[in-house]
Amino acid sequence: PAGGMSLAREPKRISILDIIEAFEGDLERSRCVFYSERVCDGPACSIYCPLRRKEENVRRELRDTTLAHMARSLKDHPHSARRALRTVLKRAS
């Protein structure tokens, strides 16, 4: 309770996909969007659907974005700078 947590790997080696799947399970679709009784074969399937392609794009983006990248992005985000400035001003007053 008072100690927080630590990471098992460096933030640059942890993808956002790793984090989501650790909590939610595998994000990859296993069943066909159109035929629930079929396993989805992905690009090898003759009716490979646009929805599946979008899902794979999102999965790729999540896999390619690391915790370190996200932390840098948040640090550089304009709202984060304003929040930090407000904190400094509160401490000074």
Phi, psi and omega in degrees: 000324182260354186259349181075215180215165176230160181269145179279339178227166176296145180305329180287350179251009179244115180274160176296326176299318177304315183293312181299314182290334176296327181265324189253345186093181184299128179274351183286131180291133179256338181252152178294140179296323185269328183233097187299338180280349181262146171282140180284125181266002180064216185301339180285347183281141181288341178246025182315119191267154178301325179299316179297320178298319178297317179301318180293325176296316178297315179301317179297317178299317179294323179291325183276348179262121182262166176299322178296317179297316181296319179297319177296318180298317179294322180297322182274352183294135183303323179294325178294320179297317179296319179297317179296320179297316178300319179297316179297316180295322178296318181294326182285336183271000000 
